[in-house]
Short mmCIF file of C-alpha atoms in Angstrom, two decimals:
data_model
loop_
_atom_site.label_atom_id
_atom_site.label_comp_id
_atom_site.label_asym_id
_atom_site.label_seq_id
_atom_site.Cartn_x
_atom_site.Cartn_y
_atom_site.Cartn_z
CA MET M 300 -0.01 -0.08 -0.10
CA HIS M 301 1.15 3.15 -1.14
CA LEU M 302 0.92 5.94 1.42
CA ARG M 303 2.21 8.86 -0.88
CA ASP M 304 1.73 9.80 -4.42
CA THR M 305 3.82 9.30 -6.89
CA PRO M 306 5.31 12.30 -8.95
CA GLN M 307 2.52 12.28 -11.61
CA GLU M 308 -0.28 11.88 -9.01
CA ALA M 309 1.02 15.01 -6.61
CA ALA M 310 1.24 17.00 -10.18
CA PHE M 311 -2.27 16.33 -10.95
CA ARG M 312 -3.16 16.82 -7.06
CA ARG M 313 -1.54 20.00 -7.05
CA ASP M 314 -3.26 21.12 -10.49
CA LEU M 315 -6.69 19.95 -9.51
CA ARG M 316 -6.66 21.83 -6.10
CA ALA M 317 -5.53 25.01 -7.73
CA TRP M 318 -8.58 24.72 -10.40
CA LEU M 319 -11.12 23.64 -7.53
CA ALA M 320 -9.79 26.84 -5.20
CA GLU M 321 -10.60 29.29 -8.38
CA GLN M 322 -13.93 27.55 -9.56
CA VAL M 323 -15.96 26.35 -6.61
CA PRO M 324 -16.23 29.82 -5.08
CA ARG M 325 -17.79 30.83 -8.29
CA HIS M 326 -20.38 27.54 -8.31
CA ARG M 327 -20.91 27.35 -4.79
CA ASP M 328 -22.56 30.61 -4.83
CA GLY M 329 -24.63 31.07 -7.51
CA GLY M 330 -25.04 30.07 -11.27
CA ALA M 331 -27.66 28.09 -13.18
CA PRO M 332 -28.37 24.02 -12.67
CA GLY M 333 -25.62 22.06 -14.38
CA ASP M 334 -23.07 24.98 -14.63
CA TRP M 335 -21.01 23.01 -12.49
CA THR M 336 -20.97 19.79 -14.22
CA LYS M 337 -20.28 21.37 -17.39
CA ALA M 338 -17.35 23.05 -15.84
CA LEU M 339 -16.21 19.89 -14.99
CA HIS M 340 -16.82 17.73 -17.94
CA ALA M 341 -15.16 20.61 -20.12
CA ALA M 342 -11.89 20.94 -17.73
CA GLY M 343 -11.35 16.68 -17.84
CA TYR M 344 -12.60 15.72 -14.72
CA THR M 345 -15.53 13.64 -15.00
CA GLY M 346 -14.42 10.36 -16.18
CA LEU M 347 -11.00 10.08 -15.02
CA THR M 348 -10.78 6.02 -14.89
CA TRP M 349 -13.08 5.66 -17.96
CA PRO M 350 -11.52 4.54 -21.32
CA ALA M 351 -10.39 6.90 -23.79
CA ALA M 352 -12.43 5.34 -26.39
CA TYR M 353 -15.79 6.19 -24.13
CA GLY M 354 -14.86 9.98 -23.56
CA GLY M 355 -12.66 9.24 -20.33
CA ARG M 356 -9.08 9.81 -19.51
CA GLY M 357 -7.88 6.24 -19.03
CA LEU M 358 -6.45 7.07 -15.66
CA PRO M 359 -5.84 4.59 -12.79
CA PRO M 360 -8.00 4.60 -10.03
CA THR M 361 -6.00 6.65 -7.44
CA TYR M 362 -6.40 9.38 -9.58
CA GLN M 363 -10.30 9.10 -9.10
CA GLY M 364 -9.31 8.93 -5.07
CA ILE M 365 -7.30 11.59 -5.39
CA TYR M 366 -10.50 13.79 -6.95
CA ALA M 367 -12.96 12.35 -4.69
CA GLU M 368 -10.71 13.17 -1.35
CA GLU M 369 -9.60 16.97 -3.32
CA SER M 370 -13.45 17.95 -4.46
CA ALA M 371 -14.57 16.82 -0.75
CA LEU M 372 -12.38 19.15 1.36
CA ALA M 373 -12.64 22.03 -1.29
CA GLU M 374 -16.76 21.48 -0.61
CA ALA M 375 -17.23 21.33 -3.88
CA PRO M 376 -20.92 20.94 -5.26
CA ASP M 377 -21.62 17.32 -7.19
CA HIS M 378 -21.63 16.44 -10.61
CA SER M 379 -25.34 16.33 -11.49
CA ASN M 380 -25.26 12.90 -12.24
CA VAL M 381 -23.48 11.24 -9.40
CA ILE M 382 -25.34 7.75 -9.87
CA GLY M 383 -24.77 7.71 -13.57
CA LEU M 384 -21.01 8.66 -13.53
CA GLY M 385 -19.75 6.67 -10.31
CA MET M 386 -22.11 3.32 -11.03
CA VAL M 387 -24.04 3.26 -14.23
CA GLY M 388 -21.39 4.61 -16.59
CA PRO M 389 -18.98 1.73 -15.52
CA THR M 390 -21.51 -1.07 -15.49
CA ILE M 391 -22.23 -0.30 -19.34
CA VAL M 392 -18.36 0.02 -20.00
CA SER M 393 -18.74 -3.51 -18.60
CA HIS M 394 -21.64 -4.78 -19.87
CA GLY M 395 -23.43 -3.09 -22.25
CA SER M 396 -23.71 -3.50 -26.11
CA PRO M 397 -21.61 -1.22 -28.46
CA GLU M 398 -24.92 0.30 -29.33
CA GLN M 399 -25.55 0.94 -25.19
CA GLN M 400 -22.40 2.28 -25.24
CA GLN M 401 -22.56 5.16 -27.92
CA ARG M 402 -25.92 5.83 -27.00
CA PHE M 403 -25.32 6.66 -23.04
CA LEU M 404 -21.75 7.42 -22.35
CA GLU M 405 -21.12 10.37 -23.29
CA PRO M 406 -24.41 11.97 -22.24
CA ILE M 407 -23.67 10.26 -19.10
CA LEU M 408 -20.43 12.17 -18.88
CA SER M 409 -21.81 15.53 -20.02
CA GLY M 410 -24.89 15.40 -17.60
CA ALA M 411 -27.18 15.18 -20.47
CA TYR M 412 -28.37 12.09 -19.24
CA VAL M 413 -29.10 11.85 -15.30
CA PHE M 414 -29.41 8.75 -14.05
CA CYS M 415 -31.16 6.63 -10.80
CA GLN M 416 -30.49 3.46 -9.65
CA GLY M 417 -33.82 1.11 -8.76
CA PHE M 418 -32.57 -1.85 -6.76
CA SER M 419 -33.99 -1.31 -2.97
CA GLU M 420 -37.75 -2.49 -2.86
CA PRO M 421 -40.22 -1.63 0.40
CA ASP M 422 -40.34 -5.30 0.99
CA ALA M 423 -36.55 -5.99 0.49
CA GLY M 424 -34.98 -3.30 1.20
CA SER M 425 -31.14 -3.49 0.03
CA ASP M 426 -31.30 -7.14 0.07
CA LEU M 427 -31.34 -7.78 -3.62
CA ALA M 428 -31.95 -11.52 -3.64
CA ALA M 429 -35.41 -10.62 -2.20
CA VAL M 430 -36.42 -8.28 -5.57
CA ARG M 431 -40.13 -8.44 -6.77
CA THR M 432 -40.66 -6.42 -9.31
CA ARG M 433 -41.30 -8.25 -12.55
CA ALA M 434 -40.78 -7.91 -15.94
CA THR M 435 -42.65 -9.94 -18.77
CA ALA M 436 -41.64 -10.46 -21.87
CA THR M 437 -43.45 -9.52 -24.81
CA ALA M 438 -43.28 -8.73 -28.94
CA ASP M 439 -41.82 -5.11 -28.23
CA GLY M 440 -39.45 -6.20 -25.13
CA TRP M 441 -40.50 -6.26 -21.60
CA ARG M 442 -43.56 -4.85 -19.49
CA VAL M 443 -42.35 -4.19 -15.76
CA THR M 444 -44.47 -3.95 -12.76
CA GLY M 445 -43.40 -3.15 -9.47
CA GLU M 446 -42.01 -0.33 -6.83
CA LYS M 447 -38.43 1.01 -6.10
CA VAL M 448 -37.50 2.75 -2.81
CA TRP M 449 -34.61 4.81 -1.63
CA SER M 450 -33.86 6.18 -5.20
CA SER M 451 -31.59 9.30 -5.07
CA TYR M 452 -32.26 11.80 -7.52
CA ALA M 453 -35.14 9.66 -9.38
CA HIS M 454 -37.04 13.00 -9.42
CA GLN M 455 -34.25 14.29 -11.75
CA ALA M 456 -33.16 11.06 -13.24
CA ASP M 457 -33.83 10.91 -17.43
CA TRP M 458 -32.81 6.80 -17.01
CA CYS M 459 -33.27 4.64 -14.47
CA LEU M 460 -30.92 1.17 -14.05
CA LEU M 461 -33.30 -0.85 -12.39
CA LEU M 462 -32.92 -4.36 -11.11
CA ALA M 463 -35.80 -7.04 -12.05
CA ARG M 464 -37.19 -10.29 -11.91
CA THR M 465 -37.60 -12.03 -15.27
CA GLN M 466 -37.59 -15.77 -14.79
CA PRO M 467 -41.30 -16.91 -12.93
CA ASP M 468 -41.01 -18.56 -9.75
CA SER M 469 -37.26 -17.91 -9.90
CA THR M 470 -35.98 -17.05 -6.18
CA ALA M 471 -32.80 -15.57 -4.69
CA HIS M 472 -30.06 -14.55 -7.18
CA THR M 473 -31.42 -16.30 -9.90
CA GLY M 474 -33.89 -15.25 -12.95
CA LEU M 475 -32.56 -11.32 -12.33
CA THR M 476 -32.18 -8.74 -15.32
CA CYS M 477 -30.64 -5.59 -15.48
CA LEU M 478 -32.85 -3.07 -17.65
CA LEU M 479 -32.70 0.39 -18.76
CA VAL M 480 -35.90 2.30 -18.11
CA ASP M 481 -36.63 5.76 -20.01
CA MET M 482 -38.38 7.53 -16.72
CA ARG M 483 -40.46 9.60 -18.95
CA SER M 484 -42.50 6.27 -20.16
CA PRO M 485 -45.73 6.16 -19.54
CA GLY M 486 -46.39 4.00 -16.42
CA VAL M 487 -43.49 5.58 -14.18
CA GLN M 488 -44.58 7.53 -11.10
CA VAL M 489 -41.62 9.17 -9.16
CA LEU M 490 -42.91 10.04 -5.26
CA PRO M 491 -40.62 12.06 -3.22
CA LEU M 492 -39.65 10.72 0.31
CA ARG M 493 -39.61 13.87 2.73
CA GLN M 494 -37.19 13.39 5.49
CA SER M 495 -37.10 14.87 8.88
CA THR M 496 -34.68 17.53 7.53
CA GLY M 497 -37.46 18.86 5.32
CA ASP M 498 -35.31 17.60 2.21
CA ALA M 499 -36.35 14.91 -0.34
CA ASP M 500 -33.40 13.30 -1.48
CA PHE M 501 -34.53 9.99 -2.03
CA ASN M 502 -37.51 8.88 -3.65
CA GLN M 503 -40.34 5.82 -4.72
CA ILE M 504 -40.53 4.54 -8.10
CA VAL M 505 -43.41 2.93 -9.15
CA LEU M 506 -43.86 1.19 -12.12
CA ASP M 507 -47.18 0.07 -13.60
CA ASP M 508 -46.92 -2.06 -16.58
CA VAL M 509 -44.05 0.18 -17.97
CA LEU M 510 -42.81 -0.68 -21.65
CA VAL M 511 -38.76 -1.14 -21.57
CA PRO M 512 -37.92 -2.10 -25.29
CA ARG M 513 -35.50 -5.19 -25.95
CA ASP M 514 -32.59 -3.23 -26.95
CA CYS M 515 -32.41 -1.60 -23.23
CA VAL M 516 -31.92 -4.93 -21.84
CA LEU M 517 -28.50 -4.36 -19.89
CA GLY M 518 -26.20 -7.82 -20.04
CA PRO M 519 -27.59 -11.05 -21.07
CA VAL M 520 -31.14 -11.98 -19.65
CA GLY M 521 -31.40 -13.68 -16.10
CA GLU M 522 -27.97 -12.66 -15.29
CA GLY M 523 -28.81 -9.14 -13.61
CA TRP M 524 -27.23 -10.20 -10.10
CA ARG M 525 -23.78 -10.22 -11.80
CA ILE M 526 -24.28 -7.02 -13.21
CA ALA M 527 -25.70 -5.75 -10.13
CA MET M 528 -22.77 -6.42 -8.54
CA THR M 529 -20.52 -4.80 -10.85
CA THR M 530 -22.86 -1.60 -10.39
CA LEU M 531 -21.88 -1.86 -6.55
CA ALA M 532 -18.45 -2.41 -6.57
CA HIS M 533 -18.13 0.66 -8.16
CA GLU M 534 -20.35 2.44 -5.79
CA ARG M 535 -18.15 1.19 -3.02
CA GLY M 536 -14.69 2.08 -5.20
CA THR M 537 -14.11 5.92 -4.22
CA PHE M 538 -17.20 6.39 -1.93
CA GLY M 539 -15.12 5.69 1.29
CA ILE M 540 -12.52 8.23 0.19
CA THR M 541 -15.29 11.26 -0.66
CA LEU M 542 -17.03 9.89 2.84
CA THR M 543 -13.91 10.41 5.11
CA ALA M 544 -13.00 13.96 3.35
CA ARG M 545 -16.56 15.29 4.23
CA LEU M 546 -15.80 14.07 7.77
CA THR M 547 -12.57 15.30 7.89
CA VAL M 548 -14.70 18.62 6.96
CA GLU M 549 -16.89 18.12 9.41
CA PHE M 550 -14.10 17.53 12.32
CA ASP M 551 -12.71 20.79 11.49
CA ARG M 552 -16.14 22.33 11.75
CA LEU M 553 -16.64 21.13 15.24
CA LEU M 554 -13.37 21.89 16.51
CA ARG M 555 -14.47 25.81 15.71
CA THR M 556 -17.63 25.45 17.15
CA VAL M 557 -15.54 23.96 20.54
CA ARG M 558 -12.94 27.07 20.59
CA ASP M 559 -16.40 29.32 19.88
CA LEU M 560 -18.03 27.73 23.21
CA GLY M 561 -14.85 28.39 25.33
CA LEU M 562 -14.49 24.55 25.59
CA ALA M 563 -11.11 23.92 24.28
CA ASP M 564 -9.53 22.98 27.77
CA ASP M 565 -12.56 20.91 28.95
CA PRO M 566 -10.81 17.47 29.71
CA THR M 567 -14.05 15.88 28.64
CA VAL M 568 -14.26 17.48 25.34
CA ARG M 569 -11.10 17.02 24.51
CA ALA M 570 -10.74 13.30 25.44
CA GLU M 571 -14.35 12.90 23.10
CA LEU M 572 -12.32 14.82 20.24
CA ALA M 573 -9.61 12.71 20.74
CA GLU M 574 -11.04 9.51 20.17
CA LEU M 575 -13.25 10.89 16.96
CA HIS M 576 -9.72 12.16 15.51
CA VAL M 577 -8.87 8.40 15.81
CA GLN M 578 -11.44 7.24 14.24
CA LEU M 579 -11.12 9.27 11.49
CA GLN M 580 -7.38 8.04 11.00
CA ALA M 581 -8.68 4.91 11.32
CA LEU M 582 -11.28 5.73 8.30
CA ARG M 583 -8.66 7.62 6.13
CA TRP M 584 -6.45 4.78 6.36
CA THR M 585 -8.43 1.97 5.62
CA GLY M 586 -9.81 4.00 2.32
CA HIS M 587 -6.18 3.96 1.40
CA ARG M 588 -6.17 0.06 2.03
CA THR M 589 -9.41 -0.19 -0.32
CA MET M 590 -7.58 2.36 -2.95
CA ALA M 591 -4.72 0.05 -3.10
CA THR M 592 -7.13 -3.17 -3.62
CA LEU M 593 -8.92 -1.55 -5.95
CA ALA M 594 -5.56 -0.57 -8.27
CA ARG M 595 -4.02 -3.76 -8.02
CA THR M 596 -7.24 -6.05 -8.85
CA GLY M 597 -9.61 -3.28 -10.89
CA LYS M 598 -12.82 -3.99 -8.11
CA PRO M 599 -12.49 -2.99 -4.28
CA GLY M 600 -12.59 -5.50 -1.44
CA PRO M 601 -14.82 -5.95 1.34
CA GLU M 602 -12.86 -2.87 3.19
CA SER M 603 -14.92 -0.90 1.36
CA SER M 604 -17.74 -2.43 3.38
CA VAL M 605 -16.01 -1.69 6.95
CA LEU M 606 -15.03 1.62 5.57
CA LYS M 607 -18.90 2.67 4.93
CA LEU M 608 -20.28 0.89 8.46
CA HIS M 609 -17.58 2.86 10.41
CA TRP M 610 -18.14 6.15 8.86
CA SER M 611 -21.98 5.91 9.29
CA VAL M 612 -21.22 5.29 13.42
CA THR M 613 -18.73 7.78 13.05
CA ASN M 614 -20.70 10.77 11.71
CA GLN M 615 -23.55 10.08 13.44
CA ARG M 616 -21.83 10.14 17.04
CA LEU M 617 -19.89 13.70 15.76
CA ALA M 618 -23.24 14.98 15.01
CA ALA M 619 -24.93 14.27 18.21
CA PHE M 620 -21.69 15.46 19.99
CA ALA M 621 -21.76 18.67 18.41
CA LEU M 622 -25.53 19.25 19.73
CA ARG M 623 -24.52 18.02 23.34
CA LEU M 624 -21.82 20.86 23.51
CA LEU M 625 -24.35 23.50 22.46
CA GLY M 626 -26.28 22.31 25.32
CA PRO M 627 -29.92 24.18 25.50
CA ALA M 628 -28.89 26.09 22.43
CA ALA M 629 -29.42 23.05 20.40
CA VAL M 630 -33.10 23.17 20.39
CA LEU M 631 -32.62 26.69 18.25
CA ASP M 632 -32.57 26.11 15.01
CA GLY M 633 -32.21 28.88 11.93
CA PRO M 634 -30.04 31.63 10.25
CA ASP M 635 -29.63 33.32 13.82
CA SER M 636 -28.75 29.93 15.43
CA HIS M 637 -25.24 28.66 16.06
CA ALA M 638 -23.39 27.45 12.86
CA ALA M 639 -26.51 28.59 11.50
CA GLY M 640 -28.81 25.39 12.27
CA HIS M 641 -25.78 23.32 10.49
CA TRP M 642 -25.63 21.13 13.43
CA GLN M 643 -29.29 20.19 14.00
CA HIS M 644 -29.24 19.72 10.03
CA LEU M 645 -26.58 17.21 10.24
CA ARG M 646 -27.74 15.45 13.19
CA LEU M 647 -31.34 14.60 11.35
CA ARG M 648 -29.77 13.90 8.04
CA SER M 649 -27.18 11.76 9.64
CA ARG M 650 -29.82 9.02 10.59
CA ALA M 651 -30.28 7.84 6.77
CA ASN M 652 -26.33 6.98 6.74
CA SER M 653 -27.25 3.53 8.09
CA ILE M 654 -29.45 2.97 5.37
CA GLU M 655 -28.11 4.71 2.20
CA GLY M 656 -25.36 3.24 0.23
CA GLY M 657 -25.66 -0.30 1.38
CA THR M 658 -27.66 -0.78 5.04
CA SER M 659 -25.75 -1.63 8.19
CA GLU M 660 -27.54 -4.66 8.18
CA ILE M 661 -26.37 -5.52 4.52
CA LEU M 662 -23.09 -4.40 5.24
CA ARG M 663 -22.37 -6.45 8.48
CA GLY M 664 -23.33 -9.36 6.40
CA ILE M 665 -20.47 -8.88 4.24
CA ILE M 666 -18.32 -8.31 6.82
CA ALA M 667 -18.95 -11.83 8.25
CA GLU M 668 -18.77 -13.54 4.97
CA ARG M 669 -16.17 -12.03 3.21
CA VAL M 670 -13.62 -10.68 6.01
CA LEU M 671 -14.23 -13.27 8.82
CA GLY M 672 -15.13 -16.21 6.91
CA LEU M 673 -18.39 -16.91 8.80
CA PRO M 674 -20.55 -19.14 6.95
CA ARG M 675 -23.48 -17.53 4.81
CA THR M 676 -26.66 -16.81 6.02
CA ARG M 677 -28.50 -18.36 3.11
#
């Protein structure tokens, strides 16, 4: 495992850091929707690891890790097509037909096609082996009926990468197929899920006899489980690097709060800060280990599940600690409250960390089976 940048990586990081310092303030304080995505695309920071033939730069995964870390530390906006860029696009590169690659990849990079993911379901959660959404073969393709839930960006999406059961009476991992669904098709309904913060980052997707043309099947019929695993592997590739960098930003903000409240010399506060710092550093080095595995094998190892699980616990703990420091003032919200209500919002938002990007229950199962070598649960 390499803990330092190579000379080429260091040069890339230096140039990226300078570009972010100039561009982020301009886009964070205003600008039309999509302007940041256009700026990233024009500067060559989309599709860093994608093959050059598909519009990428063909760089090793470590460069994507550097981008994830530096953009999070700079508090840069997200690309408008996070799911398409990080998950669907690499899956189409690996399993799509030449026609699908020609049709979807460049629009994903530019942000012209925004994708969401339709894997989780109301009665299955993140357990993809329990998917119930069904697709029935017709003369024109497939008719899809079912429900998906916790779909990020579905309210903005043009397309959805969806997992459906295409083999009647199949169970568990068999008989599943991945489909590319036009979100403007008749029969598609998107219902935003309002969170305790008041935001609606997630959505429910209701599919009622939706026609999916035959040329929108991604990969072989009946091998959707294998295709979906490719998608999830890419989700967890550099995800941990981004999460850890964002946690670093929150930890620095917590230190400022401690100083503002005059608690920097309080021994109990210092002890809690020290423990959070140790947890943060453990996450950081686990992220580097995940990146080393990705660079060596081309796919992230199970360490990425350890990282995401532990990040969710640490982020929730940090937010709760910040509110305890505020004392009675923690009940005050709004622009006139301490940090303009940032800690209240983070505390409420952090509750979703145990669900998004793989639920804690599913991640514990992966760690038990693939890291500890315990017997499979089924």
